mmCIF file of N, CA and C in Angstrom:
data_model
loop_
_atom_site.group_PDB
_atom_site.id
_atom_site.type_symbol
_atom_site.label_atom_id
_atom_site.label_comp_id
_atom_site.label_asym_id
_atom_site.label_seq_id
_atom_site.Cartn_x
_atom_site.Cartn_y
_atom_site.Cartn_z
ATOM 1 N N GLN A 46 92.463 53.684 82.645
ATOM 2 C CA GLN A 46 91.589 54.679 83.744
ATOM 3 C C GLN A 46 91.494 56.101 82.456
ATOM 4 N N VAL A 47 90.063 56.137 82.408
ATOM 5 C CA VAL A 47 90.096 57.664 81.891
ATOM 6 C C VAL A 47 90.288 58.591 82.214
ATOM 7 N N GLN A 48 90.871 59.350 81.488
ATOM 8 C CA GLN A 48 91.423 61.316 82.449
ATOM 9 C C GLN A 48 90.765 61.183 80.952
ATOM 10 N N VAL A 49 89.737 62.977 81.619
ATOM 11 C CA VAL A 49 89.308 64.038 80.910
ATOM 12 C C VAL A 49 90.067 65.264 80.327
ATOM 13 N N VAL A 50 90.035 65.983 79.772
ATOM 14 C CA VAL A 50 91.195 67.252 80.050
ATOM 15 C C VAL A 50 90.338 68.370 79.008
ATOM 16 N N GLU A 51 90.257 69.170 80.197
ATOM 17 C CA GLU A 51 89.354 70.262 79.220
ATOM 18 C C GLU A 51 90.250 71.793 79.433
ATOM 19 N N SER A 52 89.816 72.077 78.133
ATOM 20 C CA SER A 52 91.046 73.790 77.852
ATOM 21 C C SER A 52 90.053 74.709 77.212
ATOM 22 N N GLY A 53 90.645 75.278 76.418
ATOM 23 C CA GLY A 53 89.812 76.517 75.316
ATOM 24 C C GLY A 53 89.448 77.664 77.005
ATOM 25 N N GLY A 54 89.014 77.486 78.111
ATOM 26 C CA GLY A 54 88.293 78.604 78.847
ATOM 27 C C GLY A 54 88.812 79.724 78.964
ATOM 28 N N GLY A 55 89.183 81.361 79.471
ATOM 29 C CA GLY A 55 89.468 81.947 79.873
ATOM 30 C C GLY A 55 88.629 83.556 79.883
ATOM 31 N N LEU A 56 88.796 84.912 79.756
ATOM 32 C CA LEU A 56 87.999 85.893 79.844
ATOM 33 C C LEU A 56 87.674 86.204 78.498
ATOM 34 N N VAL A 57 86.611 86.497 78.598
ATOM 35 C CA VAL A 57 85.959 87.072 77.547
ATOM 36 C C VAL A 57 84.851 88.120 77.590
ATOM 37 N N GLN A 58 84.831 89.499 76.760
ATOM 38 C CA GLN A 58 83.879 90.617 76.829
ATOM 39 C C GLN A 58 82.530 89.371 76.837
ATOM 40 N N PRO A 59 81.545 90.250 77.271
ATOM 41 C CA PRO A 59 79.464 90.120 76.883
ATOM 42 C C PRO A 59 79.766 90.315 75.679
ATOM 43 N N GLY A 60 79.284 89.473 74.792
ATOM 44 C CA GLY A 60 78.939 88.916 73.634
ATOM 45 C C GLY A 60 80.043 87.963 72.911
ATOM 46 N N GLY A 61 81.357 88.141 73.298
ATOM 47 C CA GLY A 61 82.415 87.701 72.663
ATOM 48 C C GLY A 61 81.872 85.963 72.579
ATOM 49 N N SER A 62 83.513 85.464 72.334
ATOM 50 C CA SER A 62 83.085 83.713 71.994
ATOM 51 C C SER A 62 84.163 83.317 72.200
ATOM 52 N N LEU A 63 83.875 81.808 72.936
ATOM 53 C CA LEU A 63 84.758 81.305 73.317
ATOM 54 C C LEU A 63 84.634 79.224 72.210
ATOM 55 N N ARG A 64 85.900 78.863 72.257
ATOM 56 C CA ARG A 64 85.442 77.224 71.962
ATOM 57 C C ARG A 64 86.372 77.132 72.640
ATOM 58 N N LEU A 65 85.187 75.177 73.665
ATOM 59 C CA LEU A 65 85.813 74.559 74.563
ATOM 60 C C LEU A 65 86.136 73.466 73.778
ATOM 61 N N SER A 66 87.563 72.974 74.534
ATOM 62 C CA SER A 66 87.799 71.639 73.826
ATOM 63 C C SER A 66 88.208 70.620 75.647
ATOM 64 N N CYS A 67 87.250 69.262 74.672
ATOM 65 C CA CYS A 67 87.832 68.433 75.946
ATOM 66 C C CYS A 67 88.217 66.826 75.385
ATOM 67 N N ALA A 68 89.188 66.513 75.830
ATOM 68 C CA ALA A 68 90.114 65.401 75.264
ATOM 69 C C ALA A 68 90.337 64.450 76.006
ATOM 70 N N VAL A 69 89.969 63.013 75.657
ATOM 71 C CA VAL A 69 89.419 62.514 76.753
ATOM 72 C C VAL A 69 90.057 60.304 76.365
ATOM 73 N N SER A 70 90.927 60.438 76.852
ATOM 74 C CA SER A 70 92.251 59.192 77.578
ATOM 75 C C SER A 70 91.489 57.488 78.035
ATOM 76 N N GLY A 71 92.068 56.718 77.766
ATOM 77 C CA GLY A 71 91.778 55.599 78.404
ATOM 78 C C GLY A 71 89.965 54.971 78.385
ATOM 79 N N SER A 72 89.328 55.553 77.182
ATOM 80 C CA SER A 72 88.214 54.584 77.001
ATOM 81 C C SER A 72 87.893 54.827 75.738
ATOM 82 N N ILE A 73 86.586 53.392 75.068
ATOM 83 C CA ILE A 73 86.261 53.713 74.362
ATOM 84 C C ILE A 73 85.157 54.924 73.936
ATOM 85 N N PHE A 74 85.805 55.994 73.014
ATOM 86 C CA PHE A 74 84.816 57.244 73.513
ATOM 87 C C PHE A 74 83.540 57.386 72.662
ATOM 88 N N SER A 75 83.444 56.799 71.317
ATOM 89 C CA SER A 75 82.778 56.982 70.020
ATOM 90 C C SER A 75 81.376 55.908 70.771
ATOM 91 N N GLY A 76 81.080 55.432 71.676
ATOM 92 C CA GLY A 76 80.189 54.850 72.242
ATOM 93 C C GLY A 76 79.212 55.273 73.542
ATOM 94 N N TYR A 77 79.859 56.457 73.675
ATOM 95 C CA TYR A 77 78.882 57.593 74.904
ATOM 96 C C TYR A 77 77.908 58.601 74.085
ATOM 97 N N ALA A 78 77.301 58.437 75.344
ATOM 98 C CA ALA A 78 76.829 59.730 74.566
ATOM 99 C C ALA A 78 77.780 61.363 75.918
ATOM 100 N N MET A 79 78.039 61.776 75.156
ATOM 101 C CA MET A 79 78.664 63.043 75.932
ATOM 102 C C MET A 79 77.785 64.622 76.368
ATOM 103 N N GLY A 80 78.351 65.117 78.021
ATOM 104 C CA GLY A 80 77.820 66.783 77.870
ATOM 105 C C GLY A 80 78.915 67.340 78.508
ATOM 106 N N TRP A 81 78.476 69.091 77.968
ATOM 107 C CA TRP A 81 79.447 69.866 78.894
ATOM 108 C C TRP A 81 78.665 70.091 79.873
ATOM 109 N N PHE A 82 79.040 69.931 80.741
ATOM 110 C CA PHE A 82 78.443 70.339 82.210
ATOM 111 C C PHE A 82 78.949 71.760 82.923
ATOM 112 N N ARG A 83 78.800 72.519 83.691
ATOM 113 C CA ARG A 83 79.169 73.733 84.148
ATOM 114 C C ARG A 83 78.638 73.899 85.718
ATOM 115 N N GLN A 84 79.568 74.729 86.535
ATOM 116 C CA GLN A 84 79.590 75.003 87.933
ATOM 117 C C GLN A 84 79.449 76.567 87.849
ATOM 118 N N ALA A 85 78.674 77.342 88.532
ATOM 119 C CA ALA A 85 78.920 78.390 89.388
ATOM 120 C C ALA A 85 79.505 78.563 90.658
ATOM 121 N N PRO A 86 79.917 79.783 90.716
ATOM 122 C CA PRO A 86 79.776 79.810 92.287
ATOM 123 C C PRO A 86 78.925 79.332 92.840
ATOM 124 N N GLY A 87 78.426 78.701 94.111
ATOM 125 C CA GLY A 87 77.740 78.898 95.453
ATOM 126 C C GLY A 87 76.895 77.596 94.432
ATOM 127 N N LYS A 88 76.274 77.420 93.212
ATOM 128 C CA LYS A 88 75.362 76.306 92.710
ATOM 129 C C LYS A 88 76.098 75.398 92.498
ATOM 130 N N GLN A 89 74.858 74.643 92.199
ATOM 131 C CA GLN A 89 75.141 72.839 91.304
ATOM 132 C C GLN A 89 75.924 72.972 90.280
ATOM 133 N N ARG A 90 76.491 71.919 89.929
ATOM 134 C CA ARG A 90 76.649 71.193 88.196
ATOM 135 C C ARG A 90 75.644 71.246 87.733
ATOM 136 N N GLU A 91 75.634 72.108 86.322
ATOM 137 C CA GLU A 91 74.333 71.555 85.377
ATOM 138 C C GLU A 91 74.565 70.834 83.803
ATOM 139 N N LEU A 92 74.195 70.832 83.253
ATOM 140 C CA LEU A 92 73.804 69.866 82.103
ATOM 141 C C LEU A 92 73.713 71.671 81.302
ATOM 142 N N VAL A 93 74.181 71.628 80.274
ATOM 143 C CA VAL A 93 74.281 72.951 79.230
ATOM 144 C C VAL A 93 73.875 72.622 77.564
ATOM 145 N N ALA A 94 75.040 71.017 77.452
ATOM 146 C CA ALA A 94 74.911 70.263 76.248
ATOM 147 C C ALA A 94 75.216 68.652 76.057
ATOM 148 N N GLY A 95 74.570 68.424 75.874
ATOM 149 C CA GLY A 95 74.752 66.696 75.337
ATOM 150 C C GLY A 95 74.741 66.312 74.119
ATOM 151 N N ILE A 96 75.350 65.691 73.819
ATOM 152 C CA ILE A 96 75.587 64.970 72.000
ATOM 153 C C ILE A 96 75.743 64.157 72.792
ATOM 154 N N SER A 97 74.501 62.673 71.280
ATOM 155 C CA SER A 97 74.207 61.013 71.426
ATOM 156 C C SER A 97 75.847 60.522 70.925
ATOM 157 N N SER A 98 75.993 59.448 70.651
ATOM 158 C CA SER A 98 76.500 58.454 70.306
ATOM 159 C C SER A 98 76.773 58.877 68.816
ATOM 160 N N GLY A 99 75.775 59.264 68.099
ATOM 161 C CA GLY A 99 75.232 59.293 66.494
ATOM 162 C C GLY A 99 75.191 60.876 66.412
ATOM 163 N N GLY A 100 75.193 61.983 67.498
ATOM 164 C CA GLY A 100 75.733 63.708 67.046
ATOM 165 C C GLY A 100 74.360 63.880 67.099
ATOM 166 N N SER A 101 72.968 63.233 67.843
ATOM 167 C CA SER A 101 71.868 64.372 68.063
ATOM 168 C C SER A 101 72.167 64.795 69.119
ATOM 169 N N THR A 102 71.851 66.093 69.748
ATOM 170 C CA THR A 102 72.932 66.981 70.165
ATOM 171 C C THR A 102 70.939 68.010 71.193
ATOM 172 N N ASN A 103 71.278 67.989 72.615
ATOM 173 C CA ASN A 103 70.328 68.574 73.472
ATOM 174 C C ASN A 103 70.714 69.656 74.200
ATOM 175 N N TYR A 104 70.109 70.566 74.683
ATOM 176 C CA TYR A 104 70.471 72.389 74.784
ATOM 177 C C TYR A 104 69.935 72.447 76.612
ATOM 178 N N ALA A 105 70.528 73.541 77.138
ATOM 179 C CA ALA A 105 70.498 73.922 78.408
ATOM 180 C C ALA A 105 68.874 75.064 77.868
ATOM 181 N N ASP A 106 68.244 75.851 78.052
ATOM 182 C CA ASP A 106 66.946 76.390 77.431
ATOM 183 C C ASP A 106 68.185 77.887 77.590
ATOM 184 N N SER A 107 68.950 78.039 78.989
ATOM 185 C CA SER A 107 69.518 79.186 78.748
ATOM 186 C C SER A 107 70.621 78.793 78.045
ATOM 187 N N VAL A 108 70.612 78.081 77.152
ATOM 188 C CA VAL A 108 72.300 78.278 76.487
ATOM 189 C C VAL A 108 71.646 78.147 75.012
ATOM 190 N N LYS A 109 70.272 77.857 74.341
ATOM 191 C CA LYS A 109 69.821 77.517 73.286
ATOM 192 C C LYS A 109 70.008 78.436 72.476
ATOM 193 N N GLY A 110 70.545 78.395 70.873
ATOM 194 C CA GLY A 110 70.581 78.543 70.119
ATOM 195 C C GLY A 110 72.162 79.956 70.231
ATOM 196 N N ARG A 111 72.780 79.681 71.415
ATOM 197 C CA ARG A 111 74.411 80.745 72.027
ATOM 198 C C ARG A 111 75.628 79.296 71.568
ATOM 199 N N PHE A 112 75.264 78.194 71.580
ATOM 200 C CA PHE A 112 75.895 77.289 72.406
ATOM 201 C C PHE A 112 75.965 75.851 71.623
ATOM 202 N N LYS A 113 77.260 75.582 70.568
ATOM 203 C CA LYS A 113 77.268 74.676 70.402
ATOM 204 C C LYS A 113 77.583 73.004 70.429
ATOM 205 N N ILE A 114 77.181 72.291 70.298
ATOM 206 C CA ILE A 114 77.913 71.026 70.846
ATOM 207 C C ILE A 114 78.940 69.982 69.682
ATOM 208 N N SER A 115 79.888 69.567 69.592
ATOM 209 C CA SER A 115 80.183 68.813 68.475
ATOM 210 C C SER A 115 81.322 68.271 68.975
ATOM 211 N N ARG A 116 81.258 66.989 67.999
ATOM 212 C CA ARG A 116 82.949 65.740 69.048
ATOM 213 C C ARG A 116 83.382 65.292 67.465
ATOM 214 N N ASP A 117 84.304 65.161 67.863
ATOM 215 C CA ASP A 117 85.327 64.306 67.016
ATOM 216 C C ASP A 117 86.054 62.650 66.765
ATOM 217 N N ASN A 118 85.559 62.368 66.905
ATOM 218 C CA ASN A 118 85.485 60.595 66.980
ATOM 219 C C ASN A 118 86.722 60.144 67.000
ATOM 220 N N ALA A 119 87.605 60.472 65.957
ATOM 221 C CA ALA A 119 89.118 59.978 65.561
ATOM 222 C C ALA A 119 89.498 61.197 66.006
ATOM 223 N N LYS A 120 89.099 62.148 66.765
ATOM 224 C CA LYS A 120 89.958 62.948 67.482
ATOM 225 C C LYS A 120 90.265 62.719 68.856
ATOM 226 N N ASN A 121 88.533 61.275 69.536
ATOM 227 C CA ASN A 121 88.296 61.170 71.131
ATOM 228 C C ASN A 121 88.066 62.635 71.673
ATOM 229 N N THR A 122 87.783 63.532 70.986
ATOM 230 C CA THR A 122 87.517 64.878 71.273
ATOM 231 C C THR A 122 86.300 65.381 70.770
ATOM 232 N N VAL A 123 85.054 67.206 72.693
ATOM 233 C CA VAL A 123 84.108 66.920 72.178
ATOM 234 C C VAL A 123 84.194 68.359 72.273
ATOM 235 N N TYR A 124 83.922 69.449 71.663
ATOM 236 C CA TYR A 124 83.655 70.529 71.556
ATOM 237 C C TYR A 124 82.924 71.364 72.027
ATOM 238 N N LEU A 125 82.666 72.827 72.348
ATOM 239 C CA LEU A 125 81.724 73.525 72.875
ATOM 240 C C LEU A 125 82.023 74.802 72.619
ATOM 241 N N GLN A 126 80.861 75.244 71.208
ATOM 242 C CA GLN A 126 81.637 76.764 71.018
ATOM 243 C C GLN A 126 80.560 77.352 71.934
ATOM 244 N N MET A 127 81.224 78.008 71.988
ATOM 245 C CA MET A 127 79.920 79.180 72.616
ATOM 246 C C MET A 127 79.954 80.543 72.416
ATOM 247 N N ASN A 128 78.870 81.565 72.364
ATOM 248 C CA ASN A 128 78.624 82.511 70.926
ATOM 249 C C ASN A 128 77.374 83.754 72.107
ATOM 250 N N SER A 129 78.268 84.448 72.018
ATOM 251 C CA SER A 129 76.871 85.454 72.606
ATOM 252 C C SER A 129 76.929 85.486 73.643
ATOM 253 N N LEU A 130 78.278 85.215 74.814
ATOM 254 C CA LEU A 130 78.683 84.807 76.211
ATOM 255 C C LEU A 130 77.750 86.702 76.695
ATOM 256 N N LYS A 131 76.891 85.887 77.919
ATOM 257 C CA LYS A 131 76.587 86.800 79.315
ATOM 258 C C LYS A 131 77.356 86.253 80.271
ATOM 259 N N PRO A 132 77.599 87.388 80.819
ATOM 260 C CA PRO A 132 77.888 87.290 82.680
ATOM 261 C C PRO A 132 77.289 85.798 83.378
ATOM 262 N N GLU A 133 76.127 85.839 82.878
ATOM 263 C CA GLU A 133 75.831 84.518 84.004
ATOM 264 C C GLU A 133 76.640 83.402 83.162
ATOM 265 N N ASP A 134 76.813 83.343 82.075
ATOM 266 C CA ASP A 134 77.597 81.631 82.259
ATOM 267 C C ASP A 134 79.183 81.625 82.556
ATOM 268 N N THR A 135 79.303 82.398 83.365
ATOM 269 C CA THR A 135 80.516 82.735 83.885
ATOM 270 C C THR A 135 80.418 81.504 84.847
ATOM 271 N N ALA A 136 81.668 80.274 84.871
ATOM 272 C CA ALA A 136 81.383 79.151 85.851
ATOM 273 C C ALA A 136 82.316 78.401 85.432
ATOM 274 N N VAL A 137 82.863 77.297 85.751
ATOM 275 C CA VAL A 137 83.982 76.497 85.512
ATOM 276 C C VAL A 137 83.092 75.430 84.360
ATOM 277 N N TYR A 138 83.396 74.330 82.913
ATOM 278 C CA TYR A 138 83.017 74.183 82.497
ATOM 279 C C TYR A 138 83.989 73.103 82.434
ATOM 280 N N TYR A 139 83.129 71.402 82.870
ATOM 281 C CA TYR A 139 82.930 70.390 82.636
ATOM 282 C C TYR A 139 82.879 69.440 81.623
ATOM 283 N N CYS A 140 83.321 68.627 81.114
ATOM 284 C CA CYS A 140 83.025 67.513 80.365
ATOM 285 C C CYS A 140 82.728 65.916 80.800
ATOM 286 N N ASN A 141 81.807 64.826 80.424
ATOM 287 C CA ASN A 141 82.188 63.584 80.926
ATOM 288 C C ASN A 141 80.297 63.194 80.488
ATOM 289 N N THR A 142 80.457 61.774 80.379
ATOM 290 C CA THR A 142 79.715 61.300 79.788
ATOM 291 C C THR A 142 78.103 61.488 80.595
ATOM 292 N N ARG A 143 77.199 61.754 79.152
ATOM 293 C CA ARG A 143 75.708 62.143 80.084
ATOM 294 C C ARG A 143 75.965 61.700 81.659
ATOM 295 N N SER A 144 76.076 60.334 81.171
ATOM 296 C CA SER A 144 75.665 60.064 82.967
ATOM 297 C C SER A 144 76.754 60.132 83.553
ATOM 298 N N GLN A 145 77.435 60.827 83.569
ATOM 299 C CA GLN A 145 78.341 61.368 84.326
ATOM 300 C C GLN A 145 78.925 59.701 85.399
ATOM 301 N N VAL A 146 80.211 59.068 84.589
ATOM 302 C CA VAL A 146 80.330 57.567 84.884
ATOM 303 C C VAL A 146 81.459 57.668 84.891
ATOM 304 N N TRP A 147 82.545 58.876 84.254
ATOM 305 C CA TRP A 147 83.886 58.915 84.558
ATOM 306 C C TRP A 147 83.744 59.832 85.703
ATOM 307 N N PRO A 148 85.466 59.764 85.948
ATOM 308 C CA PRO A 148 85.967 61.011 86.863
ATOM 309 C C PRO A 148 85.965 62.571 86.288
ATOM 310 N N TRP A 149 85.539 62.812 87.261
ATOM 311 C CA TRP A 149 85.535 64.580 86.330
ATOM 312 C C TRP A 149 87.263 65.416 86.623
ATOM 313 N N GLY A 150 87.416 65.530 85.575
ATOM 314 C CA GLY A 150 88.613 66.210 85.224
ATOM 315 C C GLY A 150 88.546 67.948 85.455
ATOM 316 N N ARG A 151 89.724 68.262 86.078
ATOM 317 C CA ARG A 151 89.604 69.960 86.585
ATOM 318 C C ARG A 151 89.354 70.990 85.930
ATOM 319 N N GLY A 152 87.770 70.849 84.343
ATOM 320 C CA GLY A 152 87.906 72.601 84.363
ATOM 321 C C GLY A 152 88.116 73.119 83.372
ATOM 322 N N THR A 153 87.428 73.996 82.743
ATOM 323 C CA THR A 153 88.362 75.186 82.459
ATOM 324 C C THR A 153 87.233 76.049 83.055
ATOM 325 N N GLN A 154 87.633 77.334 83.313
ATOM 326 C CA GLN A 154 87.447 78.300 83.377
ATOM 327 C C GLN A 154 87.310 79.379 82.610
ATOM 328 N N VAL A 155 85.536 79.372 82.916
ATOM 329 C CA VAL A 155 85.018 80.522 81.761
ATOM 330 C C VAL A 155 85.030 81.882 82.696
ATOM 331 N N THR A 156 85.506 83.139 82.112
ATOM 332 C CA THR A 156 85.036 84.197 82.387
ATOM 333 C C THR A 156 83.963 85.244 81.755
ATOM 334 N N VAL A 157 82.730 85.648 81.977
ATOM 335 C CA VAL A 157 82.315 86.503 80.967
ATOM 336 C C VAL A 157 82.388 88.332 81.817
ATOM 337 N N SER A 158 82.753 89.717 81.513
ATOM 338 C CA SER A 158 83.028 90.324 81.854
ATOM 339 C C SER A 158 83.479 91.178 81.404
ATOM 340 N N SER A 159 83.055 92.430 81.630
ATOM 341 C CA SER A 159 83.725 93.854 80.597
ATOM 342 C C SER A 159 85.055 94.660 81.958
#
Protein backbone atom coordinates (compact mmCIF):
# COMPACT_ATOMS: atom_id res chain seq x y z
CA GLN A 1 0.00 0.00 0.00
CA VAL A 2 1.54 3.27 -1.13
CA GLN A 3 1.40 6.10 1.37
CA VAL A 4 2.17 9.71 0.52
CA VAL A 5 2.62 12.27 3.30
CA GLU A 6 3.05 15.95 2.50
CA SER A 7 4.38 18.45 5.04
CA GLY A 8 5.92 21.89 5.37
CA GLY A 9 2.97 24.14 4.62
CA GLY A 10 1.89 27.10 6.68
CA LEU A 11 1.01 30.77 6.74
CA VAL A 12 3.53 33.08 5.11
CA GLN A 13 3.55 36.71 4.05
CA PRO A 14 3.75 37.68 0.39
CA GLY A 15 7.35 37.47 -0.76
CA GLY A 16 8.16 34.77 1.76
CA SER A 17 9.40 31.22 1.27
CA LEU A 18 8.39 27.70 2.24
CA ARG A 19 9.87 24.27 1.59
CA LEU A 20 7.43 21.41 1.17
CA SER A 21 8.34 17.77 1.61
CA CYS A 22 6.63 14.64 0.35
CA ALA A 23 7.58 11.33 1.90
CA VAL A 24 6.59 8.17 0.03
CA SER A 25 6.44 4.67 1.42
CA GLY A 26 5.30 1.34 0.03
CA SER A 27 6.55 1.75 -3.52
CA ILE A 28 9.71 1.81 -5.59
CA PHE A 29 10.08 5.55 -5.69
CA SER A 30 13.11 6.11 -7.86
CA GLY A 31 11.56 4.88 -11.10
CA TYR A 32 8.65 7.31 -11.13
CA ALA A 33 8.34 10.78 -12.49
CA MET A 34 6.89 12.83 -9.65
CA GLY A 35 4.82 15.96 -9.44
CA TRP A 36 3.65 18.61 -7.03
CA PHE A 37 0.03 19.61 -7.54
CA ARG A 38 -2.14 22.22 -5.88
CA GLN A 39 -5.83 22.88 -5.47
CA ALA A 40 -7.19 26.28 -4.53
CA PRO A 41 -10.74 26.70 -3.22
CA GLY A 42 -13.25 26.38 -6.03
CA LYS A 43 -10.60 25.38 -8.57
CA GLN A 44 -9.40 22.14 -10.10
CA ARG A 45 -6.21 20.50 -8.99
CA GLU A 46 -3.31 21.57 -11.19
CA LEU A 47 0.26 20.46 -11.74
CA VAL A 48 2.77 23.08 -10.63
CA ALA A 49 6.07 21.21 -10.94
CA GLY A 50 7.30 17.86 -12.19
CA ILE A 51 10.56 15.94 -11.99
CA SER A 52 11.51 12.89 -14.01
CA SER A 53 13.24 9.82 -12.62
CA GLY A 54 16.43 11.25 -14.10
CA GLY A 55 15.99 14.67 -12.53
CA SER A 56 14.66 16.73 -15.44
CA THR A 57 12.19 19.34 -14.25
CA ASN A 58 9.27 21.30 -15.63
CA TYR A 59 7.09 24.02 -14.15
CA ALA A 60 3.77 25.72 -14.67
CA ASP A 61 4.21 29.20 -16.10
CA SER A 62 2.69 30.69 -12.97
CA VAL A 63 5.53 29.41 -10.76
CA LYS A 64 8.47 29.35 -13.17
CA GLY A 65 11.48 31.09 -11.67
CA ARG A 66 10.02 31.03 -8.16
CA PHE A 67 9.55 27.31 -7.35
CA LYS A 68 12.10 24.52 -7.52
CA ILE A 69 11.33 20.80 -7.35
CA SER A 70 13.92 18.26 -6.30
CA ARG A 71 14.07 14.65 -5.17
CA ASP A 72 16.14 12.46 -2.90
CA ASN A 73 15.71 8.87 -4.04
CA ALA A 74 17.61 7.53 -1.05
CA LYS A 75 15.01 9.09 1.24
CA ASN A 76 11.98 8.45 -1.00
CA THR A 77 11.23 12.15 -0.72
CA VAL A 78 10.31 14.94 -3.11
CA TYR A 79 10.74 18.60 -2.21
CA LEU A 80 9.26 21.85 -3.43
CA GLN A 81 11.15 25.03 -2.60
CA MET A 82 8.79 27.97 -2.99
CA ASN A 83 10.18 31.49 -3.05
CA SER A 84 8.63 34.91 -3.70
CA LEU A 85 5.24 33.55 -2.70
CA LYS A 86 2.12 35.36 -3.85
CA PRO A 87 -1.44 35.32 -2.49
CA GLU A 88 -2.50 33.39 -5.59
CA ASP A 89 -0.21 30.54 -4.50
CA THR A 90 -2.61 29.86 -1.63
CA ALA A 91 -3.82 26.27 -1.99
CA VAL A 92 -3.54 22.77 -0.64
CA TYR A 93 -0.40 21.20 -2.11
CA TYR A 94 -0.18 17.51 -2.95
CA CYS A 95 2.39 15.22 -4.47
CA ASN A 96 1.87 12.13 -6.58
CA THR A 97 3.42 10.43 -9.53
CA ARG A 98 3.37 12.61 -12.61
CA SER A 99 0.57 10.39 -13.98
CA GLN A 100 -1.30 10.46 -10.65
CA VAL A 101 -1.47 6.70 -10.15
CA TRP A 102 -1.10 6.64 -6.38
CA PRO A 103 -3.79 7.39 -3.78
CA TRP A 104 -3.75 11.09 -2.88
CA GLY A 105 -2.39 12.12 0.48
CA ARG A 106 -3.99 14.74 2.71
CA GLY A 107 -1.88 17.50 1.27
CA THR A 108 -0.39 20.46 3.09
CA GLN A 109 -2.05 23.86 3.29
CA VAL A 110 -0.12 26.88 2.05
CA THR A 111 -1.61 30.28 2.83
CA VAL A 112 0.02 33.44 1.54
CA SER A 113 -1.42 36.49 3.23
CA SER A 114 -0.37 39.66 4.99
